[in-house]
PDB file of C-alpha atoms and ligand atoms in Angstrom:
ATOM      1  CA  MET X1492     121.488 111.918  94.969  1.00 79.00           C
ATOM      2  CA  SER X1493     122.616 110.916  91.409  1.00 89.00           C
ATOM      3  CA  THR X1494     121.627 112.757  88.035  1.00 92.00           C
ATOM      4  CA  ASN X1495     119.575 109.669  86.986  1.00 95.00           C
ATOM      5  CA  PRO X1496     117.952 108.419  90.293  1.00 97.00           C
ATOM      6  CA  ARG X1497     116.608 104.964  90.337  1.00 98.00           C
ATOM      7  CA  TYR X1498     114.355 104.671  93.540  1.00 98.00           C
ATOM      8  CA  ALA X1499     113.998 101.921  95.901  1.00 98.00           C
ATOM      9  CA  MET X1500     112.892 101.016  99.460  1.00 98.00           C
ATOM     10  CA  VAL X1501     114.519  98.784 101.928  1.00 98.00           C
ATOM     11  CA  ILE X1502     112.250  97.591 104.891  1.00 98.00           C
ATOM     12  CA  ASP X1503     114.441  96.376 107.781  1.00 97.00           C
ATOM     13  CA  LEU X1504     112.054  93.731 109.516  1.00 95.00           C
ATOM     14  CA  ARG X1505     114.368  94.057 112.655  1.00 93.00           C
ATOM     15  CA  LYS X1506     113.060  97.346 113.352  1.00 96.00           C
ATOM     16  CA  CYS X1507     109.286  97.441 112.550  1.00 96.00           C
ATOM     17  CA  VAL X1508     107.153  97.542 115.395  1.00 95.00           C
ATOM     18  CA  GLY X1509     103.795  96.731 113.717  1.00 95.00           C
ATOM     19  CA  CYS X1510     102.350 100.236 114.683  1.00 97.00           C
ATOM     20  CA  HIS X1511     100.672 100.512 111.160  1.00 97.00           C
ATOM     21  CA  ALA X1512     101.333 104.254 111.068  1.00 98.00           C
ATOM     22  CA  CYS X1513     102.617 103.568 107.449  1.00 98.00           C
ATOM     23  CA  SER X1514      99.110 102.087 106.359  1.00 97.00           C
ATOM     24  CA  ILE X1515      97.346 104.979 108.067  1.00 97.00           C
ATOM     25  CA  THR X1516      99.259 107.797 106.698  1.00 98.00           C
ATOM     26  CA  CYS X1517      99.333 106.143 103.088  1.00 98.00           C
ATOM     27  CA  LYS X1518      95.540 105.989 103.159  1.00 98.00           C
ATOM     28  CA  MET X1519      95.373 109.728 104.117  1.00 97.00           C
ATOM     29  CA  GLU X1520      97.999 110.816 101.758  1.00 98.00           C
ATOM     30  CA  ASN X1521      96.517 109.028  98.796  1.00 97.00           C
ATOM     31  CA  ASP X1522      93.184 109.098  99.649  1.00 96.00           C
ATOM     32  CA  VAL X1523      92.694 105.368  99.346  1.00 97.00           C
ATOM     33  CA  PRO X1524      89.146 104.086  99.476  1.00 96.00           C
ATOM     34  CA  GLU X1525      87.755 102.141 102.286  1.00 95.00           C
ATOM     35  CA  GLY X1526      88.534  98.391 102.122  1.00 95.00           C
ATOM     36  CA  HIS X1527      91.637  98.871 100.096  1.00 96.00           C
ATOM     37  CA  PHE X1528      95.427  99.673 100.963  1.00 97.00           C
ATOM     38  CA  ARG X1529      98.519 100.735  98.912  1.00 97.00           C
ATOM     39  CA  SER X1530     100.550  99.936 101.946  1.00 97.00           C
ATOM     40  CA  TRP X1531      99.721  97.392 104.612  1.00 96.00           C
ATOM     41  CA  VAL X1532     101.276  95.198 107.420  1.00 94.00           C
ATOM     42  CA  VAL X1533     100.821  91.525 107.636  1.00 90.00           C
ATOM     43  CA  GLU X1534     101.157  90.126 110.936  1.00 88.00           C
ATOM     44  CA  ALA X1535     101.217  86.713 112.494  1.00 82.00           C
ATOM     45  CA  ASP X1536     101.923  84.926 115.882  1.00 80.00           C
ATOM     46  CA  VAL X1537     105.023  82.726 115.255  1.00 77.00           C
ATOM     47  CA  GLY X1538     106.425  79.999 117.644  1.00 76.00           C
ATOM     48  CA  VAL X1539     105.416  77.896 120.376  1.00 80.00           C
ATOM     49  CA  TYR X1540     104.404  79.208 123.979  1.00 86.00           C
ATOM     50  CA  PRO X1541     106.518  80.309 125.788  1.00 89.00           C
ATOM     51  CA  ASN X1542     108.733  81.237 122.821  1.00 83.00           C
ATOM     52  CA  VAL X1543     106.252  83.224 120.943  1.00 82.00           C
ATOM     53  CA  THR X1544     106.664  86.418 118.972  1.00 81.00           C
ATOM     54  CA  ARG X1545     104.619  88.645 116.707  1.00 85.00           C
ATOM     55  CA  ALA X1546     106.086  88.801 112.989  1.00 87.00           C
ATOM     56  CA  LYS X1547     105.360  91.922 110.721  1.00 91.00           C
ATOM     57  CA  LEU X1548     105.620  92.150 107.114  1.00 92.00           C
ATOM     58  CA  PRO X1549     105.043  95.646 105.688  1.00 95.00           C
ATOM     59  CA  ARG X1550     103.814  95.290 102.073  1.00 95.00           C
ATOM     60  CA  LEU X1551     103.360  97.673  99.242  1.00 97.00           C
ATOM     61  CA  CYS X1552     103.863  97.439  95.292  1.00 98.00           C
ATOM     62  CA  ASN X1553     107.362  96.250  94.694  1.00 97.00           C
ATOM     63  CA  GLN X1554     108.033  98.692  91.772  1.00 98.00           C
ATOM     64  CA  CYS X1555     109.098  95.822  89.782  1.00 98.00           C
ATOM     65  CA  ASP X1556     111.573  96.328  87.107  1.00 98.00           C
ATOM     66  CA  GLU X1557     109.869  93.674  85.116  1.00 98.00           C
ATOM     67  CA  ALA X1558     106.278  94.707  85.859  1.00 98.00           C
ATOM     68  CA  PRO X1559     103.853  92.297  84.613  1.00 98.00           C
ATOM     69  CA  CYS X1560     101.032  94.785  85.419  1.00 98.00           C
ATOM     70  CA  ALA X1561     102.793  97.188  82.726  1.00 98.00           C
ATOM     71  CA  THR X1562     103.301  94.437  80.162  1.00 98.00           C
ATOM     72  CA  VAL X1563      99.576  93.561  80.024  1.00 98.00           C
ATOM     73  CA  CYS X1564      98.013  97.108  80.183  1.00 98.00           C
ATOM     74  CA  PRO X1565      96.326  97.726  76.960  1.00 98.00           C
ATOM     75  CA  VAL X1566      96.308 101.605  76.968  1.00 98.00           C
ATOM     76  CA  VAL X1567      99.847 102.023  78.463  1.00 98.00           C
ATOM     77  CA  ALA X1568      98.252 103.654  81.528  1.00 98.00           C
ATOM     78  CA  THR X1569     100.658 101.734  83.717  1.00 98.00           C
ATOM     79  CA  LYS X1570     104.331 102.242  82.883  1.00 98.00           C
ATOM     80  CA  LYS X1571     107.622 102.154  84.520  1.00 98.00           C
ATOM     81  CA  ASN X1572     109.450 105.495  84.577  1.00 97.00           C
ATOM     82  CA  GLU X1573     112.947 106.493  84.130  1.00 97.00           C
ATOM     83  CA  ASN X1574     113.334 106.578  87.905  1.00 97.00           C
ATOM     84  CA  GLY X1575     112.195 103.282  88.320  1.00 98.00           C
ATOM     85  CA  ILE X1576     108.747 103.955  89.633  1.00 98.00           C
ATOM     86  CA  VAL X1577     105.735 102.097  88.120  1.00 98.00           C
ATOM     87  CA  THR X1578     102.963 104.823  87.758  1.00 98.00           C
ATOM     88  CA  VAL X1579      99.232 104.710  86.766  1.00 98.00           C
ATOM     89  CA  ASP X1580      98.155 107.492  84.467  1.00 98.00           C
ATOM     90  CA  LYS X1581      94.809 108.244  85.658  1.00 97.00           C
ATOM     91  CA  ASP X1582      93.623 109.783  82.403  1.00 98.00           C
ATOM     92  CA  LYS X1583      94.412 106.716  80.360  1.00 98.00           C
ATOM     93  CA  CYS X1584      93.332 103.697  82.738  1.00 98.00           C
ATOM     94  CA  ILE X1585      90.118 102.493  81.490  1.00 98.00           C
ATOM     95  CA  GLY X1586      89.640 100.232  84.555  1.00 98.00           C
ATOM     96  CA  CYS X1587      89.958  96.923  82.586  1.00 98.00           C
ATOM     97  CA  ARG X1588      91.379  95.124  85.655  1.00 98.00           C
ATOM     98  CA  TYR X1589      94.160  93.195  83.564  1.00 98.00           C
ATOM     99  CA  CYS X1590      96.940  94.704  85.852  1.00 98.00           C
ATOM    100  CA  ILE X1591      94.975  93.624  88.914  1.00 98.00           C
ATOM    101  CA  ALA X1592      94.966  90.009  87.521  1.00 98.00           C
ATOM    102  CA  ALA X1593      98.762  90.118  86.414  1.00 98.00           C
ATOM    103  CA  CYS X1594     100.026  91.422  89.561  1.00 97.00           C
ATOM    104  CA  PRO X1595     101.401  88.333  91.575  1.00 94.00           C
ATOM    105  CA  TYR X1596     101.720  90.424  94.646  1.00 93.00           C
ATOM    106  CA  ASP X1597      98.072  91.449  95.001  1.00 94.00           C
ATOM    107  CA  ALA X1598      99.108  95.103  95.203  1.00 97.00           C
ATOM    108  CA  ARG X1599      96.474  96.768  93.066  1.00 97.00           C
ATOM    109  CA  TYR X1600      92.865  97.461  93.562  1.00 97.00           C
ATOM    110  CA  LEU X1601      89.975  99.155  91.606  1.00 98.00           C
ATOM    111  CA  ASP X1602      89.014 102.534  93.027  1.00 97.00           C
ATOM    112  CA  PRO X1603      85.080 102.100  93.211  1.00 96.00           C
ATOM    113  CA  GLU X1604      84.687 105.629  92.874  1.00 94.00           C
ATOM    114  CA  THR X1605      86.977 106.515  90.054  1.00 96.00           C
ATOM    115  CA  GLY X1606      87.203 103.168  88.291  1.00 97.00           C
ATOM    116  CA  ILE X1607      91.018 103.267  88.131  1.00 98.00           C
ATOM    117  CA  ALA X1608      93.051 100.231  89.010  1.00 98.00           C
ATOM    118  CA  ASP X1609      95.393 101.935  91.428  1.00 98.00           C
ATOM    119  CA  LYS X1610      98.370 101.237  93.588  1.00 98.00           C
ATOM    120  CA  CYS X1611     101.433 102.583  95.538  1.00 98.00           C
ATOM    121  CA  ASP X1612     103.579 104.775  93.531  1.00 98.00           C
ATOM    122  CA  PHE X1613     106.146 105.467  96.231  1.00 98.00           C
ATOM    123  CA  CYS X1614     104.249 108.971  96.562  1.00 98.00           C
ATOM    124  CA  PHE X1615     105.485 110.038  93.034  1.00 98.00           C
ATOM    125  CA  ASP X1616     104.659 113.670  93.569  1.00 97.00           C
ATOM    126  CA  ARG X1617     106.222 113.951  97.061  1.00 98.00           C
ATOM    127  CA  VAL X1618     109.290 112.185  95.540  1.00 97.00           C
ATOM    128  CA  GLU X1619     109.299 114.726  92.570  1.00 96.00           C
ATOM    129  CA  SER X1620     108.976 117.617  95.164  1.00 96.00           C
ATOM    130  CA  GLY X1621     112.115 116.260  97.164  1.00 96.00           C
ATOM    131  CA  LEU X1622     110.009 114.770  99.824  1.00 98.00           C
ATOM    132  CA  MET X1623     109.882 111.102 101.053  1.00 98.00           C
ATOM    133  CA  PRO X1624     107.177 108.844 100.466  1.00 98.00           C
ATOM    134  CA  ALA X1625     104.607 109.449 103.165  1.00 98.00           C
ATOM    135  CA  CYS X1626     105.073 105.852 104.865  1.00 98.00           C
ATOM    136  CA  VAL X1627     108.829 106.650 104.967  1.00 98.00           C
ATOM    137  CA  SER X1628     108.287 109.997 106.643  1.00 98.00           C
ATOM    138  CA  THR X1629     105.770 108.446 109.106  1.00 98.00           C
ATOM    139  CA  CYS X1630     107.783 105.284 110.065  1.00 98.00           C
ATOM    140  CA  ILE X1631     108.509 105.781 113.738  1.00 97.00           C
ATOM    141  CA  ALA X1632     111.066 102.811 113.762  1.00 97.00           C
ATOM    142  CA  HIS X1633     113.014 103.927 110.759  1.00 97.00           C
ATOM    143  CA  SER X1634     112.184 100.623 109.556  1.00 98.00           C
ATOM    144  CA  ARG X1635     111.212 101.965 106.051  1.00 98.00           C
ATOM    145  CA  ILE X1636     114.138 103.530 104.123  1.00 98.00           C
ATOM    146  CA  PHE X1637     113.843 105.151 100.667  1.00 98.00           C
ATOM    147  CA  GLY X1638     116.523 106.476  98.320  1.00 98.00           C
ATOM    148  CA  ASP X1639     118.459 106.508  95.070  1.00 98.00           C
ATOM    149  CA  LEU X1640     119.965 102.964  93.978  1.00 98.00           C
ATOM    150  CA  ASN X1641     122.320 104.728  91.727  1.00 98.00           C
ATOM    151  CA  ASP X1642     123.855 106.836  94.540  1.00 98.00           C
ATOM    152  CA  PRO X1643     126.510 104.870  96.154  1.00 97.00           C
ATOM    153  CA  ASN X1644     126.256 107.206  99.245  1.00 97.00           C
ATOM    154  CA  SER X1645     122.537 106.844  99.638  1.00 98.00           C
ATOM    155  CA  GLU X1646     121.365 104.919 102.559  1.00 98.00           C
ATOM    156  CA  VAL X1647     119.477 102.373 100.630  1.00 98.00           C
ATOM    157  CA  SER X1648     122.716 101.772  98.654  1.00 98.00           C
ATOM    158  CA  LYS X1649     124.842 101.315 101.911  1.00 98.00           C
ATOM    159  CA  LEU X1650     122.138  98.822 103.201  1.00 98.00           C
ATOM    160  CA  LEU X1651     122.132  96.870 100.276  1.00 98.00           C
ATOM    161  CA  SER X1652     125.801  96.407 100.311  1.00 97.00           C
ATOM    162  CA  GLU X1653     126.122  95.906 104.064  1.00 97.00           C
ATOM    163  CA  ASN X1654     123.350  93.397 104.852  1.00 96.00           C
ATOM    164  CA  SER X1655     121.807  90.118 103.595  1.00 94.00           C
ATOM    165  CA  ILE X1656     118.896  91.205 101.439  1.00 95.00           C
ATOM    166  CA  GLN X1657     115.722  89.497 100.268  1.00 94.00           C
ATOM    167  CA  THR X1658     112.828  90.328  98.125  1.00 94.00           C
ATOM    168  CA  LEU X1659     109.362  88.645  98.061  1.00 91.00           C
ATOM    169  CA  ASN X1660     108.844  85.772  95.766  1.00 90.00           C
ATOM    170  CA  PRO X1661     111.988  86.348  93.645  1.00 91.00           C
ATOM    171  CA  GLU X1662     111.067  83.369  91.619  1.00 91.00           C
ATOM    172  CA  TYR X1663     108.376  85.449  89.891  1.00 93.00           C
ATOM    173  CA  GLY X1664     111.148  87.104  87.877  1.00 96.00           C
ATOM    174  CA  THR X1665     109.581  90.663  88.575  1.00 97.00           C
ATOM    175  CA  LYS X1666     112.932  92.094  89.914  1.00 97.00           C
ATOM    176  CA  SER X1667     111.286  93.885  92.789  1.00 97.00           C
ATOM    177  CA  LYS X1668     112.793  97.242  94.113  1.00 98.00           C
ATOM    178  CA  VAL X1669     111.341  96.640  97.625  1.00 98.00           C
ATOM    179  CA  TYR X1670     114.129  94.943  99.681  1.00 97.00           C
ATOM    180  CA  TYR X1671     113.680  93.453 102.916  1.00 96.00           C
ATOM    181  CA  ILE X1672     116.372  92.914 105.828  1.00 96.00           C
ATOM    182  CA  GLY X1673     115.381  89.844 107.916  1.00 92.00           C
ATOM    183  CA  LEU X1674     112.698  88.251 105.417  1.00 89.00           C
ATOM    184  CA  ASP X1675     114.524  84.961 105.872  1.00 81.00           C
ATOM    185  CA  LYS X1676     114.103  84.913 109.637  1.00 76.00           C
ATOM    186  CA  VAL X1677     110.251  85.727 109.307  1.00 71.00           C
ATOM    187  CA  PHE X1678     109.721  83.302 106.618  1.00 68.00           C
ATOM    188  CA  ALA X1679     111.571  80.601 108.508  1.00 63.00           C
ATOM    189  CA  THR X1680     108.648  80.066 110.525  1.00 60.00           C
ATOM    190  CA  PRO X1681     105.744  77.626 109.571  1.00 58.00           C
ATOM    191  CA  ASP X1682     102.880  80.065 110.328  1.00 57.00           C
ATOM    192  CA  PHE X1683     104.348  82.743 108.168  1.00 59.00           C
ATOM    193  CA  GLN X1684     105.061  80.316 105.291  1.00 57.00           C
ATOM    194  CA  ILE X1685     101.408  79.611 105.354  1.00 51.00           C
ATOM    195  CA  LEU X1686     100.658  83.307 105.412  1.00 54.00           C
ATOM    196  CA  ARG X1687     103.092  83.975 102.626  1.00 55.00           C
ATOM    197  CA  ASP X1688     101.593  81.597 100.321  1.00 53.00           C
ATOM    198  CA  LYS X1689      97.962  82.858 101.264  1.00 53.00           C
ATOM    199  CA  GLU X1690      99.229  86.341 100.420  1.00 54.00           C
ATOM    200  CA  ALA X1691     100.688  85.110  97.048  1.00 48.00           C
ATOM    201  CA  ASN X1692      97.687  83.626  95.981  1.00 45.00           C
TER     202      ASN X1692
HETATM  203  S1  SF4 E1110     104.119  94.880  92.399  1.00 54.07           S
HETATM  204 FE1  SF4 E1110     102.235  94.225  91.188  1.00 54.07          FE
HETATM  205  S2  SF4 E1110     101.476  96.443  90.828  1.00 54.07           S
HETATM  206 FE2  SF4 E1110     103.705  96.653  91.670  1.00 54.07          FE
HETATM  207  S3  SF4 E1110     105.139  96.815  89.800  1.00 54.07           S
HETATM  208 FE3  SF4 E1110     104.831  94.740  90.354  1.00 54.07          FE
HETATM  209  S4  SF4 E1110     103.332  93.677  89.211  1.00 54.07           S
HETATM  210 FE4  SF4 E1110     102.866  95.922  89.081  1.00 54.07          FE
HETATM  211  S1  SF4 E1111     105.289 102.597 110.179  1.00 54.07           S
HETATM  212 FE1  SF4 E1111     107.146 101.417 110.250  1.00 54.07          FE
HETATM  213  S2  SF4 E1111     107.240 100.472 112.407  1.00 54.07           S
HETATM  214 FE2  SF4 E1111     105.277 101.070 111.769  1.00 54.07          FE
HETATM  215  S3  SF4 E1111     104.198  99.268 111.146  1.00 54.07           S
HETATM  216 FE3  SF4 E1111     104.953 100.556 109.277  1.00 54.07          FE
HETATM  217  S4  SF4 E1111     107.045  99.876 108.817  1.00 54.07           S
HETATM  218 FE4  SF4 E1111     106.397  98.889 110.816  1.00 54.07          FE
END
């Protein structure tokens, strides 16, 4: 760990088995209301029989370095922290939904009970305590890897330097810190292209 950590996640799509353990543990850890998710897995059948496979795409807030949700927040409730994690100050959020409209990844929701526009924060409190985000701890396939980009010896740094890495919709210019291995293969299929476009809109 470096003295000034900058956190990121790598999702290795070659390993994901689509068990949804990440989505379930996230809901439990963060008390996410019914009908909403901070972390979820998109799935689609791809190919033509008999060469058919099931593609999986785990999703979450991308902790954007250039986060449009933070830019539009009129009360600075959403902000990017020094460690790179974009957080929501529950005491400041007024539920105006500007951030929900501004996020091009559909990663935020309005909590119907609290009126707060919430989202994944890499389990900020767990990370501050030295723990992994809940989804990373639960991932049975070690598909989700979390760590410090500023530490050249961290697993995320090594994966980024040793593999071909992609982010979701880099054309948005948000500088995502959720990196995928194998995204090109998943998106190379027409079915998932449609799904990606649907997810992005
Ligand atoms: S993915 Fe959406 S909610 Fe997350 S930091 Fe980027 S713009 Fe904000
Ligand atoms: S827990 Fe891991 S293997 Fe299971 S769906 Fe999530 S990312 Fe994929």
